[in-house]
Short mmCIF file of N, CA, C and O in Angstrom, two decimals:
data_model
loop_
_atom_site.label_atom_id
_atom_site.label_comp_id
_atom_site.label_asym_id
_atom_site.label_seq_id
_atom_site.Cartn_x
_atom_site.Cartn_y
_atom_site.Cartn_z
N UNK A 1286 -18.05 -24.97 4.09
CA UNK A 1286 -18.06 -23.53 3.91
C UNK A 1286 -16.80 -22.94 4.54
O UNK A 1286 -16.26 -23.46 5.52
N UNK A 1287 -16.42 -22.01 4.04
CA UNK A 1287 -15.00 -21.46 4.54
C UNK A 1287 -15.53 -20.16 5.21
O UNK A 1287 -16.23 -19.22 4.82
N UNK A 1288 -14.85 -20.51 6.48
CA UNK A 1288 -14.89 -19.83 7.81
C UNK A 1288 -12.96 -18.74 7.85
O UNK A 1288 -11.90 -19.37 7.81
N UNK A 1289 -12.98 -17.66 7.90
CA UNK A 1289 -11.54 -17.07 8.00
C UNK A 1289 -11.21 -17.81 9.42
O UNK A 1289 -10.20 -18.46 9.70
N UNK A 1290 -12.04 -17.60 10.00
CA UNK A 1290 -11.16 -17.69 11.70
C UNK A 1290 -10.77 -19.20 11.84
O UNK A 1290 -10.36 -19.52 12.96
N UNK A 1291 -10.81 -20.15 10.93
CA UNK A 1291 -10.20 -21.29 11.08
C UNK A 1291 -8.59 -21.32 10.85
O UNK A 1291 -7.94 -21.04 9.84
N UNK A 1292 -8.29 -21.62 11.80
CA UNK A 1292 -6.97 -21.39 11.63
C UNK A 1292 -6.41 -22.18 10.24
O UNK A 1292 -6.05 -21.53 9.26
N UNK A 1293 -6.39 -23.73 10.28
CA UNK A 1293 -6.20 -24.70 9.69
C UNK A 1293 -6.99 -23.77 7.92
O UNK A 1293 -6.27 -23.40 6.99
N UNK A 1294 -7.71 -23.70 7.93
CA UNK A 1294 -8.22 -23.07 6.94
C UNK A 1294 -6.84 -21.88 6.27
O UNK A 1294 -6.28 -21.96 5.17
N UNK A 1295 -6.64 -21.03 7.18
CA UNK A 1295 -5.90 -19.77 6.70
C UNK A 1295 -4.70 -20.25 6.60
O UNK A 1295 -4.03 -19.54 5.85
N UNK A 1296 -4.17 -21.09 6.99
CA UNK A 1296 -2.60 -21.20 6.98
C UNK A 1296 -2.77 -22.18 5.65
O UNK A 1296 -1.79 -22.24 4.91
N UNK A 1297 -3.80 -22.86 5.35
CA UNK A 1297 -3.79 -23.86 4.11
C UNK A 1297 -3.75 -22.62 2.65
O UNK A 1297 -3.17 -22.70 1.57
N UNK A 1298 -4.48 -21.74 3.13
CA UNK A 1298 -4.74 -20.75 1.91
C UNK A 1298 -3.71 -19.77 1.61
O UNK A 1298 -3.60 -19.56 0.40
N UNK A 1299 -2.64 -18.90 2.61
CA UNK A 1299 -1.56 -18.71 2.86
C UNK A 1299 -0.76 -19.29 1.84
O UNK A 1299 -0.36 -18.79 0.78
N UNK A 1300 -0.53 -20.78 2.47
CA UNK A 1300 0.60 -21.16 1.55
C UNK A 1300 0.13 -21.44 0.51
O UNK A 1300 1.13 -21.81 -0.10
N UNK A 1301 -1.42 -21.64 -0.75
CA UNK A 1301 -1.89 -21.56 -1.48
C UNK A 1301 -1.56 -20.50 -2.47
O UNK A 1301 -1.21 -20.66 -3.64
N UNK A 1302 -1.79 -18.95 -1.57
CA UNK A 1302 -1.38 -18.05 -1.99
C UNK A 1302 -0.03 -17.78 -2.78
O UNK A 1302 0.21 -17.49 -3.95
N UNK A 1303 0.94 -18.06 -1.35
CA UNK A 1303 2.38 -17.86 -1.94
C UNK A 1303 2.62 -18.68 -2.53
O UNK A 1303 3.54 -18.25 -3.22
N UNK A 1304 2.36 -20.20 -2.97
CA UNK A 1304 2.71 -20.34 -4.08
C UNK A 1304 2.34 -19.66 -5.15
O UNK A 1304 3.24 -18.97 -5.63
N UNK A 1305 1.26 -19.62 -5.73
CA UNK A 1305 0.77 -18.66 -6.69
C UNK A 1305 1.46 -17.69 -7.05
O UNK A 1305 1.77 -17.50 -8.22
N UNK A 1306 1.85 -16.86 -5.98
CA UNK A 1306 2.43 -15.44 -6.40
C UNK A 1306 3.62 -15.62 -6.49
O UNK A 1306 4.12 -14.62 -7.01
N UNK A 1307 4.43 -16.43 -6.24
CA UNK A 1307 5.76 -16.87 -6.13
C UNK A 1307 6.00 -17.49 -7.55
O UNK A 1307 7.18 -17.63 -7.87
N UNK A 1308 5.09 -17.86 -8.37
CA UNK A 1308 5.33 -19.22 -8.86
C UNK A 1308 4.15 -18.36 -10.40
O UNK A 1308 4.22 -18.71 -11.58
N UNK A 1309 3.54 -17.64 -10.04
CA UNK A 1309 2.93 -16.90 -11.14
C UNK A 1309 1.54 -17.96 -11.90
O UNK A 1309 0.98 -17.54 -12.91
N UNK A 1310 1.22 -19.03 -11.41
CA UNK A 1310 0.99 -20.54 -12.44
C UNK A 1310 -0.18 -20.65 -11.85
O UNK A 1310 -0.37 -19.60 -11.23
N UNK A 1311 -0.88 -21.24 -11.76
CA UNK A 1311 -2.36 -22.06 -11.05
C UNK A 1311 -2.90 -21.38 -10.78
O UNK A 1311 -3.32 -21.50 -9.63
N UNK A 1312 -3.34 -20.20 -11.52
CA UNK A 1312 -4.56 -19.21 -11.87
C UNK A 1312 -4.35 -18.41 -12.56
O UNK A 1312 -3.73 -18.82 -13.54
N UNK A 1313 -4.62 -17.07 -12.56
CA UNK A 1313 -4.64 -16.15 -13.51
C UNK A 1313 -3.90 -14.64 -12.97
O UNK A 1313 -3.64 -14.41 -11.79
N UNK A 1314 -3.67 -13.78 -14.04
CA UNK A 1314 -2.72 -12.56 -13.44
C UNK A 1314 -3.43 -11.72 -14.35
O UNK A 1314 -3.43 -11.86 -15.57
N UNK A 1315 -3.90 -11.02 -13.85
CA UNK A 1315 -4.83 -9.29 -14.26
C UNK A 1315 -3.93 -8.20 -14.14
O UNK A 1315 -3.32 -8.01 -13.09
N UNK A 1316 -3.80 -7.53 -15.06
CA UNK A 1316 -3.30 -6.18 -14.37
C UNK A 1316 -4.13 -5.10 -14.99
O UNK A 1316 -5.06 -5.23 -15.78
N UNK A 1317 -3.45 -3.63 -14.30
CA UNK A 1317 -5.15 -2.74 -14.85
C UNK A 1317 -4.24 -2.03 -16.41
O UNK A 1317 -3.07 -2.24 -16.72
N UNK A 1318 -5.23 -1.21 -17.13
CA UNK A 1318 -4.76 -0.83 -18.06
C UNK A 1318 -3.16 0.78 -17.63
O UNK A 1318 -2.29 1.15 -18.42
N UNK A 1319 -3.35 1.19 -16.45
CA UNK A 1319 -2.37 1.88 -15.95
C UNK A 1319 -0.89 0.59 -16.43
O UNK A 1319 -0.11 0.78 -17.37
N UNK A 1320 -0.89 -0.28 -15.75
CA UNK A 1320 0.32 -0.88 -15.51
C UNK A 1320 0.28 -1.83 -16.94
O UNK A 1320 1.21 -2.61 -17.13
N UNK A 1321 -0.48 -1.78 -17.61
CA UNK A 1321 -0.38 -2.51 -19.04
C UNK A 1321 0.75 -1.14 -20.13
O UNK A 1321 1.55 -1.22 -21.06
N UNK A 1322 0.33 -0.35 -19.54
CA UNK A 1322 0.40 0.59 -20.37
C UNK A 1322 2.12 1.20 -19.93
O UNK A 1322 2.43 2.32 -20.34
N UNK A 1323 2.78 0.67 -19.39
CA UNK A 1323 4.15 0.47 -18.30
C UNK A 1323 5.09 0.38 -19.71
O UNK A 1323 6.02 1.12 -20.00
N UNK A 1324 4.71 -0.41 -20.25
CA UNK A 1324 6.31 -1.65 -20.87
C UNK A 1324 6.42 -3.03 -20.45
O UNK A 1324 5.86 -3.48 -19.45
N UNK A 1325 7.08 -3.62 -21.14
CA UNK A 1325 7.70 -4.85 -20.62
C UNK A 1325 8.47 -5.24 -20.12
O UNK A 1325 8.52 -6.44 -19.84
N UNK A 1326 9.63 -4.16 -19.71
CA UNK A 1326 10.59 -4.02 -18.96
C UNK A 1326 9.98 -4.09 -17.13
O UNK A 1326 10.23 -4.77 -16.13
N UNK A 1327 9.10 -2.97 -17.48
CA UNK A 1327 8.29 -2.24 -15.84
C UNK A 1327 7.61 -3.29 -15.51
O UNK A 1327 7.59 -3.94 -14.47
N UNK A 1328 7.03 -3.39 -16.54
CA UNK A 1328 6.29 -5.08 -15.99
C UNK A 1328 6.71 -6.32 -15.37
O UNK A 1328 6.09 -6.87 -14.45
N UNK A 1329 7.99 -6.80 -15.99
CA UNK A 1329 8.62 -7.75 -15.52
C UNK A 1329 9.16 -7.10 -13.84
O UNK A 1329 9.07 -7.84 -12.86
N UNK A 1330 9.45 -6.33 -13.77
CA UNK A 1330 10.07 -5.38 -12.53
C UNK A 1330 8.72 -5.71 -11.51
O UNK A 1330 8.79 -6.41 -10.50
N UNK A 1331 7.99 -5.32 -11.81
CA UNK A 1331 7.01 -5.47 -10.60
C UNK A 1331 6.33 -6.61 -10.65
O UNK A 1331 5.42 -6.62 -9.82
N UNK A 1332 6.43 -7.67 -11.35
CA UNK A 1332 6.07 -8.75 -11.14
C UNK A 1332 7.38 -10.00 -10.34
O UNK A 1332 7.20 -11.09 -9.79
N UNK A 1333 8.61 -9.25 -10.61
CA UNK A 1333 9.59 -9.44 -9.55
C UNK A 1333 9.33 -9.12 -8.11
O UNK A 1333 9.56 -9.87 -7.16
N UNK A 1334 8.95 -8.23 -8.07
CA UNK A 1334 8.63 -7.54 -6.72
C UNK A 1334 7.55 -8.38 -5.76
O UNK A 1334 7.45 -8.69 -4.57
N UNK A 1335 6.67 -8.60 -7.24
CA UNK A 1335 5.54 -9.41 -6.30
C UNK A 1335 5.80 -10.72 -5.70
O UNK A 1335 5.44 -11.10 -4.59
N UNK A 1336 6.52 -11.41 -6.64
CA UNK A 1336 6.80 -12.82 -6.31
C UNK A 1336 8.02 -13.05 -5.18
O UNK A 1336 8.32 -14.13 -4.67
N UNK A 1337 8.72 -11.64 -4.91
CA UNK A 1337 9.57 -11.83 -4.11
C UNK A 1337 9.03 -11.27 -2.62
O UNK A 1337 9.67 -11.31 -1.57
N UNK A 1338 7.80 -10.78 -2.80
CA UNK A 1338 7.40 -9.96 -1.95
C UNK A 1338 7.23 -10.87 -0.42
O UNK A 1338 7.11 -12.09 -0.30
N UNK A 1339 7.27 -9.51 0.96
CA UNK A 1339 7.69 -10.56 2.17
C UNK A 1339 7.27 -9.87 3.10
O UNK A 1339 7.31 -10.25 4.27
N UNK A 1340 6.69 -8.44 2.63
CA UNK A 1340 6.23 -7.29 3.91
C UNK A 1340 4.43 -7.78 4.20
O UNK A 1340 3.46 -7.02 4.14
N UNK A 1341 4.42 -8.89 4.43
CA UNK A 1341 2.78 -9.08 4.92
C UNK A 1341 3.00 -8.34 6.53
O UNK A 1341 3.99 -8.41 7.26
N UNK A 1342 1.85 -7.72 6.76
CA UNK A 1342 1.99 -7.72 8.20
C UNK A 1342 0.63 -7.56 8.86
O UNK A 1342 -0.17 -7.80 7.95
N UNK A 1343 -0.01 -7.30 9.89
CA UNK A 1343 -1.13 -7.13 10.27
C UNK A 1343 -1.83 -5.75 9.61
O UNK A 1343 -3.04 -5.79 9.85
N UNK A 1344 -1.57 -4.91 9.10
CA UNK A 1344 -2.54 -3.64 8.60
C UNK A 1344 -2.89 -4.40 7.75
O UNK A 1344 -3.99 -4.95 7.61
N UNK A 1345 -1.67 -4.48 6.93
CA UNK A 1345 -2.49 -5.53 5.11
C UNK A 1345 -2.51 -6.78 4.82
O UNK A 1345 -2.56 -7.42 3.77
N UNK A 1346 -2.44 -7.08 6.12
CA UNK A 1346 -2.67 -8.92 5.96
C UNK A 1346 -3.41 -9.45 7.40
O UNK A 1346 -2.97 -10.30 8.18
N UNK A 1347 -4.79 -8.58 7.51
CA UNK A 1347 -5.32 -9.06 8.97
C UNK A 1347 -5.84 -10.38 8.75
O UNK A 1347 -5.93 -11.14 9.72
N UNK A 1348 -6.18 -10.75 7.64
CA UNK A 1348 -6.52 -12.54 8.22
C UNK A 1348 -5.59 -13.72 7.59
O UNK A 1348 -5.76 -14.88 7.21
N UNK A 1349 -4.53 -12.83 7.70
CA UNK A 1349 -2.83 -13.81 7.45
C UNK A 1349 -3.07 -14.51 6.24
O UNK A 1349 -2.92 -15.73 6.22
N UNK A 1350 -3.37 -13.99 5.40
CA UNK A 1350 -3.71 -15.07 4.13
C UNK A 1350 -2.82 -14.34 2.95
O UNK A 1350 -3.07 -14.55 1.76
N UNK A 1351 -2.06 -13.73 3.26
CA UNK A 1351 -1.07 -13.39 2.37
C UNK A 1351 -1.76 -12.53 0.52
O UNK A 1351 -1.09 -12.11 -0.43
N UNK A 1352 -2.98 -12.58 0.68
CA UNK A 1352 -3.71 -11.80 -0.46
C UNK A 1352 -3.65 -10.35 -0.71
O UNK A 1352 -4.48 -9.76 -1.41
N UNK A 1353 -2.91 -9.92 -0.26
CA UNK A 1353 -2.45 -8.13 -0.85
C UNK A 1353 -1.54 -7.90 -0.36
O UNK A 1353 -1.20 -8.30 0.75
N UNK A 1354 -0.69 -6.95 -1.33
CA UNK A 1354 0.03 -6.59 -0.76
C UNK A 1354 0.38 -5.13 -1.19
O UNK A 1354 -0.27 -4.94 -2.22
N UNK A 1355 1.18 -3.90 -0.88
CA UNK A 1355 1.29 -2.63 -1.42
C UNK A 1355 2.61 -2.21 -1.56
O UNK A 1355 3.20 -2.18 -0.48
N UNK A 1356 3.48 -1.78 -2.82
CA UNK A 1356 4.79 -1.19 -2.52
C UNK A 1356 5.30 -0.49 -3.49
O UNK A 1356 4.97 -0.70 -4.65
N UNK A 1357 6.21 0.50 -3.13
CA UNK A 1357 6.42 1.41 -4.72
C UNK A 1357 7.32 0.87 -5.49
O UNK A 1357 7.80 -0.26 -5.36
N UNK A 1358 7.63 1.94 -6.57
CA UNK A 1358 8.81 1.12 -7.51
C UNK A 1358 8.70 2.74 -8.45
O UNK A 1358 7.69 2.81 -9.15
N UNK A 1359 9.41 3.64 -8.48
CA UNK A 1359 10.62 4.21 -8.98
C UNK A 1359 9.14 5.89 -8.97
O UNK A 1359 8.70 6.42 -9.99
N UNK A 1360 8.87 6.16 -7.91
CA UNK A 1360 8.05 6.65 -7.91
C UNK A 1360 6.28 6.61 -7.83
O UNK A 1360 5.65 7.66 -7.67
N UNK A 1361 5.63 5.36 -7.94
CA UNK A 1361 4.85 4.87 -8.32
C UNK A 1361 4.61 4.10 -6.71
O UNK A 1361 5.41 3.83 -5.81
N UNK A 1362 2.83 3.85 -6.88
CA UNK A 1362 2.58 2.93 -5.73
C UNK A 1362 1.68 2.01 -6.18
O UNK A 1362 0.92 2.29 -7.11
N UNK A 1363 1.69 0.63 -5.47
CA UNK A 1363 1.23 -0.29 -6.32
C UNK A 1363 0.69 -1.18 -5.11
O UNK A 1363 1.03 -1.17 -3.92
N UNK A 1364 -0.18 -1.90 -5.73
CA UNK A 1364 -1.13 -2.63 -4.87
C UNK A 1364 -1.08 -4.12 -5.81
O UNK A 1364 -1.00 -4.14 -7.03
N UNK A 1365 -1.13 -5.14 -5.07
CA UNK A 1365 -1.98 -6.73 -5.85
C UNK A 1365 -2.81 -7.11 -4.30
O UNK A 1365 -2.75 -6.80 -3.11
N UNK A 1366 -3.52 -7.89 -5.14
CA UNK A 1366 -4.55 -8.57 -4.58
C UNK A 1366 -4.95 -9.92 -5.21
O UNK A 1366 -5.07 -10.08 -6.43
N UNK A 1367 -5.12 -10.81 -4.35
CA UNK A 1367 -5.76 -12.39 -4.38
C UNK A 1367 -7.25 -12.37 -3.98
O UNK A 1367 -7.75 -11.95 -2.93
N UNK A 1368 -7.95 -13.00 -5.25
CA UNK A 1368 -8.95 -13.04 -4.99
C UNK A 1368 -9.56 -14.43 -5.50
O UNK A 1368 -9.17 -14.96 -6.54
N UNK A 1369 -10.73 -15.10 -4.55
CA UNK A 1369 -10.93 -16.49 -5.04
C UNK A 1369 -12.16 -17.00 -5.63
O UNK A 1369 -13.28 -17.06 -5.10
N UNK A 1370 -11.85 -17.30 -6.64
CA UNK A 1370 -13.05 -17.74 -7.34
C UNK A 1370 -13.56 -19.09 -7.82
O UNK A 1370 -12.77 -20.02 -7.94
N UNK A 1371 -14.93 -19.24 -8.10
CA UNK A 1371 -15.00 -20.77 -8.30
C UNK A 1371 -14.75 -21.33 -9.52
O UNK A 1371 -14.61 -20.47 -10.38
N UNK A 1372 -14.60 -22.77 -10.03
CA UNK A 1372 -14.20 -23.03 -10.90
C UNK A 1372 -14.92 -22.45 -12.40
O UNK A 1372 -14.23 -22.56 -13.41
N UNK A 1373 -15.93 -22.00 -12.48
CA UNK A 1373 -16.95 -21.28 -13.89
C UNK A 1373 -16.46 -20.08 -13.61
O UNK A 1373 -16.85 -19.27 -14.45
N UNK A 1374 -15.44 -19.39 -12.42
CA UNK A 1374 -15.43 -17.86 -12.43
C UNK A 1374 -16.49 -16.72 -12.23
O UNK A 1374 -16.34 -15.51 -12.04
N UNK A 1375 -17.68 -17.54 -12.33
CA UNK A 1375 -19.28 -16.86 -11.66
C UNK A 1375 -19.31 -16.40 -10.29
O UNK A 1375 -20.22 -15.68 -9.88
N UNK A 1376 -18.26 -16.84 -9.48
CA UNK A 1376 -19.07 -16.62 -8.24
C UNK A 1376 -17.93 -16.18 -7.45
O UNK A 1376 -16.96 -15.71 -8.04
N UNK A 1377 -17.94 -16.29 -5.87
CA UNK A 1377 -17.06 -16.25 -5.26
C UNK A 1377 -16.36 -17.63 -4.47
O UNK A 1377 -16.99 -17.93 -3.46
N UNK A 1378 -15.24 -18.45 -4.74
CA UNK A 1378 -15.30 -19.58 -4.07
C UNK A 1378 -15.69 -19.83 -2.76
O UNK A 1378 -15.52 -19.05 -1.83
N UNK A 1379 -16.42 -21.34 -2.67
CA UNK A 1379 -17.14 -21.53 -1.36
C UNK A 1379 -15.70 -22.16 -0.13
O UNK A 1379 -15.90 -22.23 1.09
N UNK A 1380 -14.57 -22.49 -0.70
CA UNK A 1380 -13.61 -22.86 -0.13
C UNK A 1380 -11.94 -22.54 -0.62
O UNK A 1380 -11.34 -23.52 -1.06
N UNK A 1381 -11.32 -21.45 -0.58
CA UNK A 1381 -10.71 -21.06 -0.99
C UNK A 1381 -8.98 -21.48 -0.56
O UNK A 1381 -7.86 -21.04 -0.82
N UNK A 1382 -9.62 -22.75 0.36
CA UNK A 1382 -8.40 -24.26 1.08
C UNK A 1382 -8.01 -25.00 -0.12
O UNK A 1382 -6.91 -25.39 -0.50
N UNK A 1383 -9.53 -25.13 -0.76
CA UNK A 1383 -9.35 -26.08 -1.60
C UNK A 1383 -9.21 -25.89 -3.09
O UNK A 1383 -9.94 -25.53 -4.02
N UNK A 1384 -7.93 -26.30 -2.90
CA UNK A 1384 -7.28 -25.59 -4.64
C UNK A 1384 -8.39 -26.62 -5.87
O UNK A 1384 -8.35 -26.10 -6.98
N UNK A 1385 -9.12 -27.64 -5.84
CA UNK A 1385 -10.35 -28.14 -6.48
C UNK A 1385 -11.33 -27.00 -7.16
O UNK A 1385 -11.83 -26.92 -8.28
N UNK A 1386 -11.38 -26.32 -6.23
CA UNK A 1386 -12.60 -25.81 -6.11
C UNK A 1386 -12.31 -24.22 -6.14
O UNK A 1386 -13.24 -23.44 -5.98
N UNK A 1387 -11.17 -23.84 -6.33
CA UNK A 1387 -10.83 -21.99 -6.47
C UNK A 1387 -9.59 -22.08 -7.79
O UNK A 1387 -8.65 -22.83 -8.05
N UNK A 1388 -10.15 -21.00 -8.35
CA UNK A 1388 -9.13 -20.50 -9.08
C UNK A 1388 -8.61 -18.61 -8.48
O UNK A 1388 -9.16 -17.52 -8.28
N UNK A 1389 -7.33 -19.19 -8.39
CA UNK A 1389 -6.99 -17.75 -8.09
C UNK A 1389 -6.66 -16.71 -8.71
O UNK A 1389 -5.54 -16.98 -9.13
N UNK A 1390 -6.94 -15.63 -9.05
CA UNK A 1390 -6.81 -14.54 -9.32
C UNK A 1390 -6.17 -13.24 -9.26
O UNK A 1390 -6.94 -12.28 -9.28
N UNK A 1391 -4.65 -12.95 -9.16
CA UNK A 1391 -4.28 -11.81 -8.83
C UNK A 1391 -4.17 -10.55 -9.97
O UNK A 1391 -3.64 -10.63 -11.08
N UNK A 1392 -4.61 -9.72 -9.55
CA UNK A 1392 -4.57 -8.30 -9.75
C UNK A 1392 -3.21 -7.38 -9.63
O UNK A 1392 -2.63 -7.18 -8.56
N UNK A 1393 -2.89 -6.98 -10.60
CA UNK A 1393 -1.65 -6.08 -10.16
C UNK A 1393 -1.97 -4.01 -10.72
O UNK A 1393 -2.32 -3.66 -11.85
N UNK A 1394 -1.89 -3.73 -10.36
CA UNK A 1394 -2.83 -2.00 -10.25
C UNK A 1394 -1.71 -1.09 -9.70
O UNK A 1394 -0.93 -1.43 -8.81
N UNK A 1395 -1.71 0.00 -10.28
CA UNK A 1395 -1.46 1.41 -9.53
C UNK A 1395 -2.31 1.86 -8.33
O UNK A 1395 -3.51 2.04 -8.54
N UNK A 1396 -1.92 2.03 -7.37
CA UNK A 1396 -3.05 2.44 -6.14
C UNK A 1396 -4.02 3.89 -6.72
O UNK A 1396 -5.15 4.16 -6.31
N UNK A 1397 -3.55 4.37 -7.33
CA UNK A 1397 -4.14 5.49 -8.17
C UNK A 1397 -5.48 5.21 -8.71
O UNK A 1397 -6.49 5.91 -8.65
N UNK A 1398 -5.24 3.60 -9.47
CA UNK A 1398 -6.74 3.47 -10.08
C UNK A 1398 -7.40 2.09 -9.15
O UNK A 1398 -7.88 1.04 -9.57
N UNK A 1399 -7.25 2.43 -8.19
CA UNK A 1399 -8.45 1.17 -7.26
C UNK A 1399 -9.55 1.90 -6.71
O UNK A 1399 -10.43 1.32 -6.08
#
């Protein structure tokens, strides 16, 4: 069972994370109908942003796992989020260390519509 306060746990999921968001691949990418509704230009732009992204800090990253993050772009404020799920997508993963057993999920949104 996945415990946050394991250290060994969070730093495994961390770098789980940033690959993912870095790397866009080994799960899935949601965005809401606000930022669908952007272009493909705007889109690519803030999906730059995300994968380059580096401002984790303790407000939006209290259990260091690198799963949200918030920043603007040309007026606009924007939020993603990692979220872990099990392999059927039914549930919530029971171990989110173990890339077996989670598929990840990020979200990309206007803070407007969360």
């Amino acid at each position: 069972m996945y415990h946050v306060n394991d250290y060994r746990n969070v730093e495994r999921i961390r770098q789980l994370n940033d690959a993912f968001r870095r790397s866009m691949s080994g799960g899935r990418v949601l965005m809401t109908q606000g930022v669908a509704a952007m272009g493909n230009e705007r889109i690519a732009r803030l999906v730059h942003i995300i994968k380059t992204y580096d401002r984790f800090d303790h407000a939006n990253d209290p259990h260091g796992e690198h799963d949200f993050g918030a920043f603007e772009d040309a007026g606009d404020r924007f939020f993603f989020k990692i979220d872990y799920y099990d392999p059927t997508m039914a549930y919530g993963s029971e171990d989110p260390a173990d890339p077996s057993r989670t598929i990840r999920v990020l979200t990309v949104m206007l803070a407007s519509e969360y």
